Amino acid sequence: MRDASKFTILHLSDVHATAGELLYGQVDGLARLTEVGEYVVAAGVTPEAVVVTGDLVQRGHWAAYAKVDAALRRLGEMVGAPVFTVLGNHDADEPARALTGHHDGHYRVVTVGPIRLVLLDSRTGALEAEQLDWLSATVAEPFGMGTVVALHHSPAPSPLPTLSKIGLRDPQLLAQALHGSDTRLILAGHYHHPMTSLFAGLPVSVGPSLAYHQVMNAGPAAVSGHDLAMFSLVQLTADQVSSAPVSLQAAHPLFSTPVSALSSTPTR
């Protein structure tokens, strides 16, 4: 049963789906979308929305968009929530118009219950003036429990030296556009590792990737990935915002305790 006092977002990012051969010979982005749905249903999570922050397909695999769109529709049906997508640097303008919600353009605003979702297009690594003007006008008036902004490139840099300069260009322009608004949270992706940050006083939750996870100790001169598929669960209440990364490749549990017994069970 859904709790009306909480708004839960299933945050996915960097699917890198392919047409034909699997990514790096073993990563099936489409199958992982289904695995996320199975995981969420089994866990009893009931999100109000699913947000996917870019790199829906691997660069050049434009034929995969139709299958991605179908897989996202199935995911939405599985978890009982609408699905919204933004584009990343691996995505392409015209081919991506095959995606639900992208026929007329790649940035828009939607409302889901008490939350306003602003979906931005940072394919180029930046937000152009026209989009920023639209954003300022869109968030000029408050809405419900507030606004969640989603884009691919994080306005806050990664702490990894190899990734620290590949976030959103000119992030201060985004800060200016959102200044004084009711924005509660910024969702992003691109780094292939989870991260939380404050940007211009706003919480930023960078979702991990469904395709692969950064090898965090690969060194300052290399970018390396290992086969770890992850997503995030994000929750908003009237006065709180929380985000938790979840791995699809869960290890064997050390113990299992009924929820009813947790209040009286010592910390393990």
PDB file of C-alpha atoms in Angstrom:
ATOM      1  CA  MET A   1       0.000   0.000   0.000  1.00  0.00           C
ATOM      2  CA  ARG A   2       1.316   3.452  -0.908  1.00  0.00           C
ATOM      3  CA  ASP A   3       2.040   5.979   1.817  1.00  0.00           C
ATOM      4  CA  ALA A   4       0.627   9.358   0.764  1.00  0.00           C
ATOM      5  CA  SER A   5       3.158  11.170   2.970  1.00  0.00           C
ATOM      6  CA  LYS A   6       6.101   9.775   0.964  1.00  0.00           C
ATOM      7  CA  PHE A   7       7.005  10.133  -2.698  1.00  0.00           C
ATOM      8  CA  THR A   8       9.340   7.405  -3.936  1.00  0.00           C
ATOM      9  CA  ILE A   9      11.316   7.619  -7.168  1.00  0.00           C
ATOM     10  CA  LEU A  10      12.978   4.626  -8.779  1.00  0.00           C
ATOM     11  CA  HIS A  11      16.075   6.294 -10.228  1.00  0.00           C
ATOM     12  CA  LEU A  12      17.877   4.485 -13.044  1.00  0.00           C
ATOM     13  CA  SER A  13      20.732   5.730 -15.184  1.00  0.00           C
ATOM     14  CA  ASP A  14      23.171   4.804 -17.928  1.00  0.00           C
ATOM     15  CA  VAL A  15      21.440   1.757 -19.379  1.00  0.00           C
ATOM     16  CA  HIS A  16      23.646   1.672 -22.515  1.00  0.00           C
ATOM     17  CA  ALA A  17      21.331  -0.741 -24.312  1.00  0.00           C
ATOM     18  CA  THR A  18      22.637  -2.198 -27.557  1.00  0.00           C
ATOM     19  CA  ALA A  19      21.181  -3.378 -30.843  1.00  0.00           C
ATOM     20  CA  GLY A  20      22.596  -6.819 -31.571  1.00  0.00           C
ATOM     21  CA  GLU A  21      25.790  -7.632 -29.713  1.00  0.00           C
ATOM     22  CA  LEU A  22      25.894  -7.151 -25.947  1.00  0.00           C
ATOM     23  CA  LEU A  23      27.865  -4.268 -24.452  1.00  0.00           C
ATOM     24  CA  TYR A  24      31.447  -5.469 -23.837  1.00  0.00           C
ATOM     25  CA  GLY A  25      30.200  -8.910 -24.851  1.00  0.00           C
ATOM     26  CA  GLN A  26      28.153  -9.490 -21.700  1.00  0.00           C
ATOM     27  CA  VAL A  27      26.030  -6.526 -20.584  1.00  0.00           C
ATOM     28  CA  ASP A  28      22.357  -6.711 -21.630  1.00  0.00           C
ATOM     29  CA  GLY A  29      20.817  -3.356 -20.733  1.00  0.00           C
ATOM     30  CA  LEU A  30      17.316  -4.396 -21.794  1.00  0.00           C
ATOM     31  CA  ALA A  31      17.369  -7.482 -19.579  1.00  0.00           C
ATOM     32  CA  ARG A  32      18.582  -5.399 -16.655  1.00  0.00           C
ATOM     33  CA  LEU A  33      15.559  -3.130 -16.916  1.00  0.00           C
ATOM     34  CA  THR A  34      13.405  -6.205 -16.371  1.00  0.00           C
ATOM     35  CA  GLU A  35      15.632  -7.323 -13.483  1.00  0.00           C
ATOM     36  CA  VAL A  36      15.126  -3.958 -11.785  1.00  0.00           C
ATOM     37  CA  GLY A  37      11.368  -4.394 -11.982  1.00  0.00           C
ATOM     38  CA  GLU A  38      11.559  -7.900 -10.538  1.00  0.00           C
ATOM     39  CA  TYR A  39      13.810  -6.692  -7.720  1.00  0.00           C
ATOM     40  CA  VAL A  40      11.572  -3.758  -6.805  1.00  0.00           C
ATOM     41  CA  VAL A  41       8.407  -5.867  -6.818  1.00  0.00           C
ATOM     42  CA  ALA A  42      10.055  -8.572  -4.703  1.00  0.00           C
ATOM     43  CA  ALA A  43      11.249  -5.939  -2.224  1.00  0.00           C
ATOM     44  CA  GLY A  44       7.751  -4.521  -1.854  1.00  0.00           C
ATOM     45  CA  VAL A  45       8.787  -1.066  -3.038  1.00  0.00           C
ATOM     46  CA  THR A  46       5.969   0.963  -4.604  1.00  0.00           C
ATOM     47  CA  PRO A  47       7.444   3.958  -6.419  1.00  0.00           C
ATOM     48  CA  GLU A  48       5.324   6.859  -7.568  1.00  0.00           C
ATOM     49  CA  ALA A  49       7.632   7.496 -10.536  1.00  0.00           C
ATOM     50  CA  VAL A  50      10.535   5.994 -12.454  1.00  0.00           C
ATOM     51  CA  VAL A  51      13.177   8.449 -13.710  1.00  0.00           C
ATOM     52  CA  VAL A  52      15.975   7.385 -16.063  1.00  0.00           C
ATOM     53  CA  THR A  53      18.784   9.932 -16.338  1.00  0.00           C
ATOM     54  CA  GLY A  54      20.281   9.333 -19.734  1.00  0.00           C
ATOM     55  CA  ASP A  55      22.549   7.181 -21.868  1.00  0.00           C
ATOM     56  CA  LEU A  56      19.602   4.974 -22.674  1.00  0.00           C
ATOM     57  CA  VAL A  57      21.493   3.354 -25.542  1.00  0.00           C
ATOM     58  CA  GLN A  58      25.155   2.890 -26.361  1.00  0.00           C
ATOM     59  CA  ARG A  59      26.366   5.482 -28.873  1.00  0.00           C
ATOM     60  CA  GLY A  60      25.477   4.456 -32.406  1.00  0.00           C
ATOM     61  CA  HIS A  61      22.976   1.776 -31.400  1.00  0.00           C
ATOM     62  CA  TRP A  62      19.992   3.882 -32.454  1.00  0.00           C
ATOM     63  CA  ALA A  63      17.965   0.823 -33.461  1.00  0.00           C
ATOM     64  CA  ALA A  64      17.758  -0.081 -29.755  1.00  0.00           C
ATOM     65  CA  TYR A  65      15.507   2.877 -28.889  1.00  0.00           C
ATOM     66  CA  ALA A  66      12.290   1.077 -29.819  1.00  0.00           C
ATOM     67  CA  LYS A  67      13.222  -1.887 -27.622  1.00  0.00           C
ATOM     68  CA  VAL A  68      14.264   0.406 -24.770  1.00  0.00           C
ATOM     69  CA  ASP A  69      10.927   2.187 -24.975  1.00  0.00           C
ATOM     70  CA  ALA A  70       9.061  -1.139 -24.849  1.00  0.00           C
ATOM     71  CA  ALA A  71      11.205  -2.353 -21.923  1.00  0.00           C
ATOM     72  CA  LEU A  72      10.540   0.865 -20.004  1.00  0.00           C
ATOM     73  CA  ARG A  73       6.803   0.517 -20.585  1.00  0.00           C
ATOM     74  CA  ARG A  74       6.975  -3.026 -19.180  1.00  0.00           C
ATOM     75  CA  LEU A  75       8.979  -1.771 -16.211  1.00  0.00           C
ATOM     76  CA  GLY A  76       6.359   0.876 -15.513  1.00  0.00           C
ATOM     77  CA  GLU A  77       3.628  -1.745 -15.626  1.00  0.00           C
ATOM     78  CA  MET A  78       5.570  -4.026 -13.276  1.00  0.00           C
ATOM     79  CA  VAL A  79       6.093  -1.367 -10.606  1.00  0.00           C
ATOM     80  CA  GLY A  80       2.836   0.500 -11.203  1.00  0.00           C
ATOM     81  CA  ALA A  81       4.385   3.898 -11.918  1.00  0.00           C
ATOM     82  CA  PRO A  82       4.909   6.251 -14.889  1.00  0.00           C
ATOM     83  CA  VAL A  83       8.369   6.287 -16.485  1.00  0.00           C
ATOM     84  CA  PHE A  84      10.213   9.452 -17.513  1.00  0.00           C
ATOM     85  CA  THR A  85      13.504   9.699 -19.384  1.00  0.00           C
ATOM     86  CA  VAL A  86      16.142  12.304 -20.161  1.00  0.00           C
ATOM     87  CA  LEU A  87      18.961  11.981 -22.675  1.00  0.00           C
ATOM     88  CA  GLY A  88      22.692  11.654 -22.115  1.00  0.00           C
ATOM     89  CA  ASN A  89      25.831  12.152 -24.186  1.00  0.00           C
ATOM     90  CA  HIS A  90      25.467   8.686 -25.758  1.00  0.00           C
ATOM     91  CA  ASP A  91      21.961   9.519 -26.984  1.00  0.00           C
ATOM     92  CA  ALA A  92      21.013  11.208 -30.264  1.00  0.00           C
ATOM     93  CA  ASP A  93      18.406  13.841 -31.038  1.00  0.00           C
ATOM     94  CA  GLU A  94      16.388  12.431 -33.933  1.00  0.00           C
ATOM     95  CA  PRO A  95      16.596   8.684 -33.145  1.00  0.00           C
ATOM     96  CA  ALA A  96      15.588   9.334 -29.517  1.00  0.00           C
ATOM     97  CA  ARG A  97      12.311  10.899 -30.645  1.00  0.00           C
ATOM     98  CA  ALA A  98      11.066   7.313 -30.834  1.00  0.00           C
ATOM     99  CA  LEU A  99      10.973   7.351 -27.026  1.00  0.00           C
ATOM    100  CA  THR A 100       7.753   8.067 -25.170  1.00  0.00           C
ATOM    101  CA  GLY A 101       7.616  11.761 -24.271  1.00  0.00           C
ATOM    102  CA  HIS A 102      10.368  12.818 -26.693  1.00  0.00           C
ATOM    103  CA  HIS A 103       8.490  13.243 -29.971  1.00  0.00           C
ATOM    104  CA  ASP A 104       8.326  17.052 -29.722  1.00  0.00           C
ATOM    105  CA  GLY A 105      11.599  17.658 -27.889  1.00  0.00           C
ATOM    106  CA  HIS A 106      13.870  16.494 -25.135  1.00  0.00           C
ATOM    107  CA  TYR A 107      13.073  18.756 -22.197  1.00  0.00           C
ATOM    108  CA  ARG A 108       9.692  19.121 -20.534  1.00  0.00           C
ATOM    109  CA  VAL A 109       7.832  19.344 -17.256  1.00  0.00           C
ATOM    110  CA  VAL A 110       5.357  16.834 -15.834  1.00  0.00           C
ATOM    111  CA  THR A 111       3.525  16.553 -12.551  1.00  0.00           C
ATOM    112  CA  VAL A 112       3.001  13.321 -10.646  1.00  0.00           C
ATOM    113  CA  GLY A 113       0.791  13.768  -7.615  1.00  0.00           C
ATOM    114  CA  PRO A 114       2.377  16.451  -5.410  1.00  0.00           C
ATOM    115  CA  ILE A 115       5.761  16.498  -7.199  1.00  0.00           C
ATOM    116  CA  ARG A 116       6.774  18.522 -10.257  1.00  0.00           C
ATOM    117  CA  LEU A 117       9.392  16.744 -12.391  1.00  0.00           C
ATOM    118  CA  VAL A 118      11.502  18.938 -14.655  1.00  0.00           C
ATOM    119  CA  LEU A 119      13.273  16.844 -17.287  1.00  0.00           C
ATOM    120  CA  LEU A 120      16.264  18.570 -18.908  1.00  0.00           C
ATOM    121  CA  ASP A 121      18.400  17.810 -21.955  1.00  0.00           C
ATOM    122  CA  SER A 122      22.167  17.925 -21.340  1.00  0.00           C
ATOM    123  CA  ARG A 123      23.235  15.733 -24.283  1.00  0.00           C
ATOM    124  CA  THR A 124      25.929  18.242 -25.239  1.00  0.00           C
ATOM    125  CA  GLY A 125      27.225  18.476 -21.677  1.00  0.00           C
ATOM    126  CA  ALA A 126      25.615  21.899 -21.183  1.00  0.00           C
ATOM    127  CA  LEU A 127      22.234  23.606 -20.986  1.00  0.00           C
ATOM    128  CA  GLU A 128      21.711  26.196 -23.705  1.00  0.00           C
ATOM    129  CA  ALA A 129      20.205  29.639 -23.051  1.00  0.00           C
ATOM    130  CA  GLU A 130      16.759  28.806 -24.459  1.00  0.00           C
ATOM    131  CA  GLN A 131      16.403  25.797 -22.163  1.00  0.00           C
ATOM    132  CA  LEU A 132      17.614  27.751 -19.140  1.00  0.00           C
ATOM    133  CA  ASP A 133      15.106  30.544 -19.814  1.00  0.00           C
ATOM    134  CA  TRP A 134      12.356  27.933 -20.068  1.00  0.00           C
ATOM    135  CA  LEU A 135      13.519  26.357 -16.819  1.00  0.00           C
ATOM    136  CA  SER A 136      13.445  29.683 -14.948  1.00  0.00           C
ATOM    137  CA  ALA A 137       9.906  30.345 -16.107  1.00  0.00           C
ATOM    138  CA  THR A 138       8.795  26.784 -15.329  1.00  0.00           C
ATOM    139  CA  VAL A 139       9.890  26.874 -11.685  1.00  0.00           C
ATOM    140  CA  ALA A 140       8.915  30.495 -11.056  1.00  0.00           C
ATOM    141  CA  GLU A 141       5.861  29.421  -9.076  1.00  0.00           C
ATOM    142  CA  PRO A 142       5.946  26.693  -6.381  1.00  0.00           C
ATOM    143  CA  PHE A 143       4.082  23.419  -6.801  1.00  0.00           C
ATOM    144  CA  GLY A 144       2.806  20.912  -4.238  1.00  0.00           C
ATOM    145  CA  MET A 145       5.635  19.182  -2.348  1.00  0.00           C
ATOM    146  CA  GLY A 146       8.189  20.819  -4.632  1.00  0.00           C
ATOM    147  CA  THR A 147      10.230  20.228  -7.770  1.00  0.00           C
ATOM    148  CA  VAL A 148      12.673  17.475  -8.725  1.00  0.00           C
ATOM    149  CA  VAL A 149      15.035  18.298 -11.591  1.00  0.00           C
ATOM    150  CA  ALA A 150      16.497  15.463 -13.682  1.00  0.00           C
ATOM    151  CA  LEU A 151      19.366  15.657 -16.173  1.00  0.00           C
ATOM    152  CA  HIS A 152      22.253  13.449 -17.260  1.00  0.00           C
ATOM    153  CA  HIS A 153      25.281  15.560 -16.347  1.00  0.00           C
ATOM    154  CA  SER A 154      25.692  16.307 -12.669  1.00  0.00           C
ATOM    155  CA  PRO A 155      26.261  19.965 -11.764  1.00  0.00           C
ATOM    156  CA  ALA A 156      28.488  18.729  -8.928  1.00  0.00           C
ATOM    157  CA  PRO A 157      31.859  17.174  -9.851  1.00  0.00           C
ATOM    158  CA  SER A 158      32.845  13.595  -9.137  1.00  0.00           C
ATOM    159  CA  PRO A 159      35.546  13.193  -6.490  1.00  0.00           C
ATOM    160  CA  LEU A 160      37.430  10.840  -8.837  1.00  0.00           C
ATOM    161  CA  PRO A 161      40.229  12.750 -10.632  1.00  0.00           C
ATOM    162  CA  THR A 162      39.470  11.068 -13.962  1.00  0.00           C
ATOM    163  CA  LEU A 163      35.814  12.142 -13.832  1.00  0.00           C
ATOM    164  CA  SER A 164      36.041  15.472 -12.034  1.00  0.00           C
ATOM    165  CA  LYS A 165      35.888  17.561 -15.201  1.00  0.00           C
ATOM    166  CA  ILE A 166      33.146  15.758 -17.126  1.00  0.00           C
ATOM    167  CA  GLY A 167      30.131  17.061 -15.209  1.00  0.00           C
ATOM    168  CA  LEU A 168      27.761  19.765 -16.431  1.00  0.00           C
ATOM    169  CA  ARG A 169      29.522  22.692 -18.096  1.00  0.00           C
ATOM    170  CA  ASP A 170      28.764  26.122 -16.640  1.00  0.00           C
ATOM    171  CA  PRO A 171      26.799  24.713 -13.707  1.00  0.00           C
ATOM    172  CA  GLN A 172      26.381  28.211 -12.258  1.00  0.00           C
ATOM    173  CA  LEU A 173      23.840  28.888 -15.017  1.00  0.00           C
ATOM    174  CA  LEU A 174      21.695  26.049 -13.680  1.00  0.00           C
ATOM    175  CA  ALA A 175      22.082  27.448 -10.166  1.00  0.00           C
ATOM    176  CA  GLN A 176      20.877  30.849 -11.377  1.00  0.00           C
ATOM    177  CA  ALA A 177      17.871  29.332 -13.136  1.00  0.00           C
ATOM    178  CA  LEU A 178      16.825  27.429 -10.004  1.00  0.00           C
ATOM    179  CA  HIS A 179      17.588  30.192  -7.510  1.00  0.00           C
ATOM    180  CA  GLY A 180      14.648  30.930  -5.219  1.00  0.00           C
ATOM    181  CA  SER A 181      12.575  28.057  -6.633  1.00  0.00           C
ATOM    182  CA  ASP A 182      10.947  25.185  -4.745  1.00  0.00           C
ATOM    183  CA  THR A 183      13.482  22.667  -6.113  1.00  0.00           C
ATOM    184  CA  ARG A 184      13.983  19.867  -3.583  1.00  0.00           C
ATOM    185  CA  LEU A 185      16.431  17.616  -5.430  1.00  0.00           C
ATOM    186  CA  ILE A 186      18.534  17.237  -8.586  1.00  0.00           C
ATOM    187  CA  LEU A 187      18.848  13.752 -10.101  1.00  0.00           C
ATOM    188  CA  ALA A 188      21.749  12.987 -12.447  1.00  0.00           C
ATOM    189  CA  GLY A 189      23.877  10.145 -13.809  1.00  0.00           C
ATOM    190  CA  HIS A 190      26.889   9.946 -16.149  1.00  0.00           C
ATOM    191  CA  TYR A 191      29.595   9.076 -13.591  1.00  0.00           C
ATOM    192  CA  HIS A 192      28.710   5.366 -13.292  1.00  0.00           C
ATOM    193  CA  HIS A 193      29.065   5.585  -9.536  1.00  0.00           C
ATOM    194  CA  PRO A 194      26.570   6.759  -6.901  1.00  0.00           C
ATOM    195  CA  MET A 195      27.211  10.123  -5.328  1.00  0.00           C
ATOM    196  CA  THR A 196      25.436  12.645  -3.128  1.00  0.00           C
ATOM    197  CA  SER A 197      26.355  16.303  -2.986  1.00  0.00           C
ATOM    198  CA  LEU A 198      25.133  19.810  -2.277  1.00  0.00           C
ATOM    199  CA  PHE A 199      25.034  22.189  -5.230  1.00  0.00           C
ATOM    200  CA  ALA A 200      24.010  25.800  -4.676  1.00  0.00           C
ATOM    201  CA  GLY A 201      22.339  24.581  -1.493  1.00  0.00           C
ATOM    202  CA  LEU A 202      20.383  21.865  -3.327  1.00  0.00           C
ATOM    203  CA  PRO A 203      20.806  18.116  -2.790  1.00  0.00           C
ATOM    204  CA  VAL A 204      22.175  16.217  -5.780  1.00  0.00           C
ATOM    205  CA  SER A 205      21.748  12.469  -6.112  1.00  0.00           C
ATOM    206  CA  VAL A 206      23.864  10.903  -8.850  1.00  0.00           C
ATOM    207  CA  GLY A 207      22.512   7.500  -9.698  1.00  0.00           C
ATOM    208  CA  PRO A 208      24.816   4.550 -10.423  1.00  0.00           C
ATOM    209  CA  SER A 209      24.737   2.772 -13.766  1.00  0.00           C
ATOM    210  CA  LEU A 210      22.804  -0.271 -14.867  1.00  0.00           C
ATOM    211  CA  ALA A 211      25.576  -1.072 -17.359  1.00  0.00           C
ATOM    212  CA  TYR A 212      28.792  -1.032 -15.321  1.00  0.00           C
ATOM    213  CA  HIS A 213      30.314   0.535 -12.220  1.00  0.00           C
ATOM    214  CA  GLN A 214      33.505   2.584 -12.110  1.00  0.00           C
ATOM    215  CA  VAL A 215      36.560   0.825 -10.739  1.00  0.00           C
ATOM    216  CA  MET A 216      37.158   3.416  -8.064  1.00  0.00           C
ATOM    217  CA  ASN A 217      40.887   2.668  -7.617  1.00  0.00           C
ATOM    218  CA  ALA A 218      41.806   2.438 -11.308  1.00  0.00           C
ATOM    219  CA  GLY A 219      44.228   5.326 -10.818  1.00  0.00           C
ATOM    220  CA  PRO A 220      44.401   8.951 -11.993  1.00  0.00           C
ATOM    221  CA  ALA A 221      45.202   8.095 -15.619  1.00  0.00           C
ATOM    222  CA  ALA A 222      42.591   5.434 -16.433  1.00  0.00           C
ATOM    223  CA  VAL A 223      38.857   4.882 -16.514  1.00  0.00           C
ATOM    224  CA  SER A 224      37.823   1.299 -15.888  1.00  0.00           C
ATOM    225  CA  GLY A 225      34.494  -0.425 -15.302  1.00  0.00           C
ATOM    226  CA  HIS A 226      33.406  -3.686 -13.773  1.00  0.00           C
ATOM    227  CA  ASP A 227      30.196  -5.607 -14.256  1.00  0.00           C
ATOM    228  CA  LEU A 228      28.025  -4.285 -11.468  1.00  0.00           C
ATOM    229  CA  ALA A 229      24.455  -3.146 -12.164  1.00  0.00           C
ATOM    230  CA  MET A 230      22.964  -0.661  -9.714  1.00  0.00           C
ATOM    231  CA  PHE A 231      20.061   1.763  -9.337  1.00  0.00           C
ATOM    232  CA  SER A 232      18.815   4.127  -6.638  1.00  0.00           C
ATOM    233  CA  LEU A 233      15.732   4.474  -4.500  1.00  0.00           C
ATOM    234  CA  VAL A 234      14.922   8.109  -3.769  1.00  0.00           C
ATOM    235  CA  GLN A 235      12.298   9.257  -1.307  1.00  0.00           C
ATOM    236  CA  LEU A 236      10.839  12.654  -0.500  1.00  0.00           C
ATOM    237  CA  THR A 237       8.592  13.658   2.379  1.00  0.00           C
ATOM    238  CA  ALA A 238       7.444  17.102   3.443  1.00  0.00           C
ATOM    239  CA  ASP A 239      10.754  17.800   5.186  1.00  0.00           C
ATOM    240  CA  GLN A 240      13.231  15.101   4.109  1.00  0.00           C
ATOM    241  CA  VAL A 241      15.045  13.793   1.040  1.00  0.00           C
ATOM    242  CA  SER A 242      16.862  10.447   1.020  1.00  0.00           C
ATOM    243  CA  SER A 243      18.655   8.349  -1.585  1.00  0.00           C
ATOM    244  CA  ALA A 244      19.990   4.795  -1.386  1.00  0.00           C
ATOM    245  CA  PRO A 245      21.945   2.891  -4.079  1.00  0.00           C
ATOM    246  CA  VAL A 246      20.904  -0.727  -4.658  1.00  0.00           C
ATOM    247  CA  SER A 247      22.897  -3.454  -6.399  1.00  0.00           C
ATOM    248  CA  LEU A 248      21.208  -6.070  -8.572  1.00  0.00           C
ATOM    249  CA  GLN A 249      24.052  -8.496  -7.839  1.00  0.00           C
ATOM    250  CA  ALA A 250      23.281  -8.966  -4.174  1.00  0.00           C
ATOM    251  CA  ALA A 251      25.668 -11.152  -2.192  1.00  0.00           C
ATOM    252  CA  HIS A 252      24.472 -14.072  -0.084  1.00  0.00           C
ATOM    253  CA  PRO A 253      23.033 -12.628   3.157  1.00  0.00           C
ATOM    254  CA  LEU A 254      24.783 -13.264   6.465  1.00  0.00           C
ATOM    255  CA  PHE A 255      21.419 -13.490   8.205  1.00  0.00           C
ATOM    256  CA  SER A 256      17.731 -12.918   7.616  1.00  0.00           C
ATOM    257  CA  THR A 257      15.396 -11.563  10.286  1.00  0.00           C
ATOM    258  CA  PRO A 258      11.624 -11.003  10.079  1.00  0.00           C
ATOM    259  CA  VAL A 259      10.750  -7.309   9.999  1.00  0.00           C
ATOM    260  CA  SER A 260       8.450  -7.800  12.992  1.00  0.00           C
ATOM    261  CA  ALA A 261      11.457  -8.817  15.081  1.00  0.00           C
ATOM    262  CA  LEU A 262      13.725  -5.896  14.168  1.00  0.00           C
ATOM    263  CA  SER A 263      12.597  -3.665  17.017  1.00  0.00           C
ATOM    264  CA  SER A 264      13.765  -6.192  19.583  1.00  0.00           C
ATOM    265  CA  THR A 265      16.772  -7.627  17.727  1.00  0.00           C
ATOM    266  CA  PRO A 266      20.240  -6.359  18.754  1.00  0.00           C
ATOM    267  CA  THR A 267      22.293  -4.700  16.051  1.00  0.00           C
ATOM    268  CA  ARG A 268      24.353  -7.291  14.236  1.00  0.00           C
TER     269      ARG A 268
END
